[in-house]
Amino acid sequence: MNSDGLILVVEDSEEDTEAIQRALSRSHPSLHVEFAPRSDAVVPRLLDPAAPTPDLVLLDLNMPGTNGLTLLSELRAHSACASLTVVVFTSSTSSTEEDACYAAGADSYIYKPVNFELFQTVLRGAVDFWMAQTSEDRPAGSG
């Protein structure tokens, strides 16, 4: 399958998962999207040498068990995950949480709009920007 890359979405809400899938299938139909509904499975998944490395991780903050901020800190603590592009994509508008995410190593913090059209536009812009950054960082001929 020819694809534009891989995004790992860490999201527990079925409604948000469906909205992300629908938005990305419209804006980036050749992009492969993998969903992780629980954050506790993410680090083992990313450290699995047999699993493909995502070009981008979209991370929700408010999840059961390990929350997104804790997961972000865990990712940055592993050398194999330290260079992953992690975009926090959340419904939280708290400036304290935003500051904490940047301090923990988030590449970006994006608020999830409630309106689907705006949600789709914001998500498309973030994916376009960060996937372009990722492709610029790849050695020539590798992707």
PDB file of C-alpha atoms in Angstrom:
ATOM      1  CA  MET A   1       0.000   0.000   0.000  1.00  0.00           C
ATOM      2  CA  ASN A   2       1.362   3.389  -0.969  1.00  0.00           C
ATOM      3  CA  SER A   3       0.880   5.803   1.903  1.00  0.00           C
ATOM      4  CA  ASP A   4       1.852   9.305   2.887  1.00  0.00           C
ATOM      5  CA  GLY A   5       3.028   8.104   6.279  1.00  0.00           C
ATOM      6  CA  LEU A   6       1.789   6.822   9.604  1.00  0.00           C
ATOM      7  CA  ILE A   7       0.024   8.688  12.385  1.00  0.00           C
ATOM      8  CA  LEU A   8      -0.503   7.094  15.779  1.00  0.00           C
ATOM      9  CA  VAL A   9      -3.555   8.597  17.481  1.00  0.00           C
ATOM     10  CA  VAL A  10      -3.746   8.089  21.236  1.00  0.00           C
ATOM     11  CA  GLU A  11      -7.408   8.742  21.962  1.00  0.00           C
ATOM     12  CA  ASP A  12      -9.912   7.032  24.252  1.00  0.00           C
ATOM     13  CA  SER A  13     -13.101   8.765  23.083  1.00  0.00           C
ATOM     14  CA  GLU A  14     -14.938   6.754  20.431  1.00  0.00           C
ATOM     15  CA  GLU A  15     -16.604   9.953  19.213  1.00  0.00           C
ATOM     16  CA  ASP A  16     -13.269  11.766  18.784  1.00  0.00           C
ATOM     17  CA  THR A  17     -11.681   8.669  17.230  1.00  0.00           C
ATOM     18  CA  GLU A  18     -14.473   8.547  14.661  1.00  0.00           C
ATOM     19  CA  ALA A  19     -14.171  12.296  13.971  1.00  0.00           C
ATOM     20  CA  ILE A  20     -10.387  12.042  13.516  1.00  0.00           C
ATOM     21  CA  GLN A  21     -10.728   9.028  11.220  1.00  0.00           C
ATOM     22  CA  ARG A  22     -13.422  10.753   9.152  1.00  0.00           C
ATOM     23  CA  ALA A  23     -11.493  14.029   8.920  1.00  0.00           C
ATOM     24  CA  LEU A  24      -8.199  12.383   7.964  1.00  0.00           C
ATOM     25  CA  SER A  25      -9.812  10.045   5.430  1.00  0.00           C
ATOM     26  CA  ARG A  26     -11.137  13.149   3.674  1.00  0.00           C
ATOM     27  CA  SER A  27      -8.036  15.310   3.880  1.00  0.00           C
ATOM     28  CA  HIS A  28      -5.310  12.629   3.678  1.00  0.00           C
ATOM     29  CA  PRO A  29      -6.826   9.469   2.168  1.00  0.00           C
ATOM     30  CA  SER A  30      -3.467   7.746   1.641  1.00  0.00           C
ATOM     31  CA  LEU A  31      -2.267   8.361   5.182  1.00  0.00           C
ATOM     32  CA  HIS A  32      -2.206   5.318   7.446  1.00  0.00           C
ATOM     33  CA  VAL A  33      -3.815   6.017  10.822  1.00  0.00           C
ATOM     34  CA  GLU A  34      -3.396   3.709  13.810  1.00  0.00           C
ATOM     35  CA  PHE A  35      -5.455   4.229  16.967  1.00  0.00           C
ATOM     36  CA  ALA A  36      -4.449   3.455  20.542  1.00  0.00           C
ATOM     37  CA  PRO A  37      -7.453   3.774  22.856  1.00  0.00           C
ATOM     38  CA  ARG A  38      -5.353   3.415  26.020  1.00  0.00           C
ATOM     39  CA  SER A  39      -2.106   5.160  26.756  1.00  0.00           C
ATOM     40  CA  ASP A  40      -0.559   2.281  28.725  1.00  0.00           C
ATOM     41  CA  ALA A  41      -0.055   0.277  25.514  1.00  0.00           C
ATOM     42  CA  VAL A  42       1.679   3.099  23.624  1.00  0.00           C
ATOM     43  CA  VAL A  43       5.250   2.864  24.935  1.00  0.00           C
ATOM     44  CA  PRO A  44       5.485  -0.924  24.393  1.00  0.00           C
ATOM     45  CA  ARG A  45       4.008  -0.422  20.894  1.00  0.00           C
ATOM     46  CA  LEU A  46       6.577   2.281  20.064  1.00  0.00           C
ATOM     47  CA  LEU A  47       9.469   0.231  21.448  1.00  0.00           C
ATOM     48  CA  ASP A  48       8.472  -2.849  19.417  1.00  0.00           C
ATOM     49  CA  PRO A  49      11.171  -3.202  16.730  1.00  0.00           C
ATOM     50  CA  ALA A  50       8.726  -5.068  14.464  1.00  0.00           C
ATOM     51  CA  ALA A  51       6.195  -2.225  14.465  1.00  0.00           C
ATOM     52  CA  PRO A  52       6.563   0.727  12.085  1.00  0.00           C
ATOM     53  CA  THR A  53       7.582   4.031  13.651  1.00  0.00           C
ATOM     54  CA  PRO A  54       4.897   6.688  13.282  1.00  0.00           C
ATOM     55  CA  ASP A  55       5.733   9.977  11.601  1.00  0.00           C
ATOM     56  CA  LEU A  56       3.435  11.767  14.016  1.00  0.00           C
ATOM     57  CA  VAL A  57       1.742  11.007  17.334  1.00  0.00           C
ATOM     58  CA  LEU A  58      -1.541  12.788  18.086  1.00  0.00           C
ATOM     59  CA  LEU A  59      -2.041  12.636  21.837  1.00  0.00           C
ATOM     60  CA  ASP A  60      -5.168  13.306  23.869  1.00  0.00           C
ATOM     61  CA  LEU A  61      -4.579  14.483  27.441  1.00  0.00           C
ATOM     62  CA  ASN A  62      -7.656  13.318  29.301  1.00  0.00           C
ATOM     63  CA  MET A  63      -7.647   9.538  29.307  1.00  0.00           C
ATOM     64  CA  PRO A  64      -8.315   6.826  31.863  1.00  0.00           C
ATOM     65  CA  GLY A  65      -5.272   5.271  33.486  1.00  0.00           C
ATOM     66  CA  THR A  66      -2.105   6.992  32.373  1.00  0.00           C
ATOM     67  CA  ASN A  67      -3.041  10.483  31.208  1.00  0.00           C
ATOM     68  CA  GLY A  68      -1.544  12.118  28.138  1.00  0.00           C
ATOM     69  CA  LEU A  69       0.874  14.347  30.049  1.00  0.00           C
ATOM     70  CA  THR A  70       2.347  11.370  31.902  1.00  0.00           C
ATOM     71  CA  LEU A  71       2.592   9.429  28.645  1.00  0.00           C
ATOM     72  CA  LEU A  72       4.345  12.371  26.983  1.00  0.00           C
ATOM     73  CA  SER A  73       6.926  12.434  29.787  1.00  0.00           C
ATOM     74  CA  GLU A  74       7.413   8.669  29.464  1.00  0.00           C
ATOM     75  CA  LEU A  75       7.918   8.977  25.701  1.00  0.00           C
ATOM     76  CA  ARG A  76      10.541  11.677  26.078  1.00  0.00           C
ATOM     77  CA  ALA A  77      12.358   9.577  28.696  1.00  0.00           C
ATOM     78  CA  HIS A  78      12.957   6.747  26.175  1.00  0.00           C
ATOM     79  CA  SER A  79      15.757   7.473  23.738  1.00  0.00           C
ATOM     80  CA  ALA A  80      13.928   5.523  21.010  1.00  0.00           C
ATOM     81  CA  CYS A  81      10.876   7.792  21.382  1.00  0.00           C
ATOM     82  CA  ALA A  82      12.573  11.086  22.226  1.00  0.00           C
ATOM     83  CA  SER A  83      12.638  12.347  18.641  1.00  0.00           C
ATOM     84  CA  LEU A  84       9.040  11.427  17.778  1.00  0.00           C
ATOM     85  CA  THR A  85       6.863  14.352  16.774  1.00  0.00           C
ATOM     86  CA  VAL A  86       4.124  14.540  19.415  1.00  0.00           C
ATOM     87  CA  VAL A  87       1.184  16.881  18.978  1.00  0.00           C
ATOM     88  CA  VAL A  88      -1.193  17.178  21.898  1.00  0.00           C
ATOM     89  CA  PHE A  89      -4.696  17.293  20.391  1.00  0.00           C
ATOM     90  CA  THR A  90      -7.091  17.916  23.240  1.00  0.00           C
ATOM     91  CA  SER A  91     -10.298  19.528  24.377  1.00  0.00           C
ATOM     92  CA  SER A  92      -8.463  21.176  27.281  1.00  0.00           C
ATOM     93  CA  THR A  93      -8.036  24.939  26.998  1.00  0.00           C
ATOM     94  CA  SER A  94      -6.090  25.187  30.258  1.00  0.00           C
ATOM     95  CA  SER A  95      -2.978  27.320  29.847  1.00  0.00           C
ATOM     96  CA  THR A  96      -1.461  25.447  32.809  1.00  0.00           C
ATOM     97  CA  GLU A  97      -1.896  22.116  30.983  1.00  0.00           C
ATOM     98  CA  GLU A  98      -0.553  23.637  27.773  1.00  0.00           C
ATOM     99  CA  ASP A  99       2.549  24.936  29.570  1.00  0.00           C
ATOM    100  CA  ALA A 100       3.037  21.546  31.251  1.00  0.00           C
ATOM    101  CA  CYS A 101       2.830  19.786  27.877  1.00  0.00           C
ATOM    102  CA  TYR A 102       5.456  22.024  26.310  1.00  0.00           C
ATOM    103  CA  ALA A 103       7.664  21.580  29.382  1.00  0.00           C
ATOM    104  CA  ALA A 104       7.287  17.793  29.012  1.00  0.00           C
ATOM    105  CA  GLY A 105       8.376  17.925  25.372  1.00  0.00           C
ATOM    106  CA  ALA A 106       5.254  18.403  23.228  1.00  0.00           C
ATOM    107  CA  ASP A 107       5.990  19.693  19.741  1.00  0.00           C
ATOM    108  CA  SER A 108       2.606  21.396  19.568  1.00  0.00           C
ATOM    109  CA  TYR A 109      -0.589  21.855  21.586  1.00  0.00           C
ATOM    110  CA  ILE A 110      -3.814  22.072  19.618  1.00  0.00           C
ATOM    111  CA  TYR A 111      -7.330  22.571  20.911  1.00  0.00           C
ATOM    112  CA  LYS A 112     -10.005  20.261  19.429  1.00  0.00           C
ATOM    113  CA  PRO A 113     -12.847  22.440  18.153  1.00  0.00           C
ATOM    114  CA  VAL A 114     -16.380  21.140  18.747  1.00  0.00           C
ATOM    115  CA  ASN A 115     -17.597  22.183  15.283  1.00  0.00           C
ATOM    116  CA  PHE A 116     -16.660  19.360  12.867  1.00  0.00           C
ATOM    117  CA  GLU A 117     -15.813  21.654   9.955  1.00  0.00           C
ATOM    118  CA  LEU A 118     -13.394  23.636  12.111  1.00  0.00           C
ATOM    119  CA  PHE A 119     -12.135  20.390  13.715  1.00  0.00           C
ATOM    120  CA  GLN A 120     -11.350  19.055  10.237  1.00  0.00           C
ATOM    121  CA  THR A 121      -9.598  22.279   9.197  1.00  0.00           C
ATOM    122  CA  VAL A 122      -7.471  22.438  12.350  1.00  0.00           C
ATOM    123  CA  LEU A 123      -6.530  18.767  12.113  1.00  0.00           C
ATOM    124  CA  ARG A 124      -5.661  19.034   8.406  1.00  0.00           C
ATOM    125  CA  GLY A 125      -3.448  22.072   9.070  1.00  0.00           C
ATOM    126  CA  ALA A 126      -1.614  20.338  11.909  1.00  0.00           C
ATOM    127  CA  VAL A 127      -1.071  17.137   9.933  1.00  0.00           C
ATOM    128  CA  ASP A 128       0.070  19.038   6.828  1.00  0.00           C
ATOM    129  CA  PHE A 129       2.552  21.083   8.858  1.00  0.00           C
ATOM    130  CA  TRP A 130       4.022  18.283  10.961  1.00  0.00           C
ATOM    131  CA  MET A 131       4.134  15.678   8.195  1.00  0.00           C
ATOM    132  CA  ALA A 132       6.019  18.204   6.031  1.00  0.00           C
ATOM    133  CA  GLN A 133       8.489  18.719   8.904  1.00  0.00           C
ATOM    134  CA  THR A 134       8.914  14.962   9.236  1.00  0.00           C
ATOM    135  CA  SER A 135       9.505  14.465   5.518  1.00  0.00           C
ATOM    136  CA  GLU A 136      12.147  17.227   5.518  1.00  0.00           C
ATOM    137  CA  ASP A 137      13.970  15.404   8.299  1.00  0.00           C
ATOM    138  CA  ARG A 138      14.065  12.080   6.410  1.00  0.00           C
ATOM    139  CA  PRO A 139      17.206  11.252   4.457  1.00  0.00           C
ATOM    140  CA  ALA A 140      16.743  11.434   0.682  1.00  0.00           C
ATOM    141  CA  GLY A 141      15.229   8.285  -0.774  1.00  0.00           C
ATOM    142  CA  SER A 142      13.889   6.957   2.540  1.00  0.00           C
ATOM    143  CA  GLY A 143      10.294   8.006   2.323  1.00  0.00           C
TER     144      GLY A 143
END
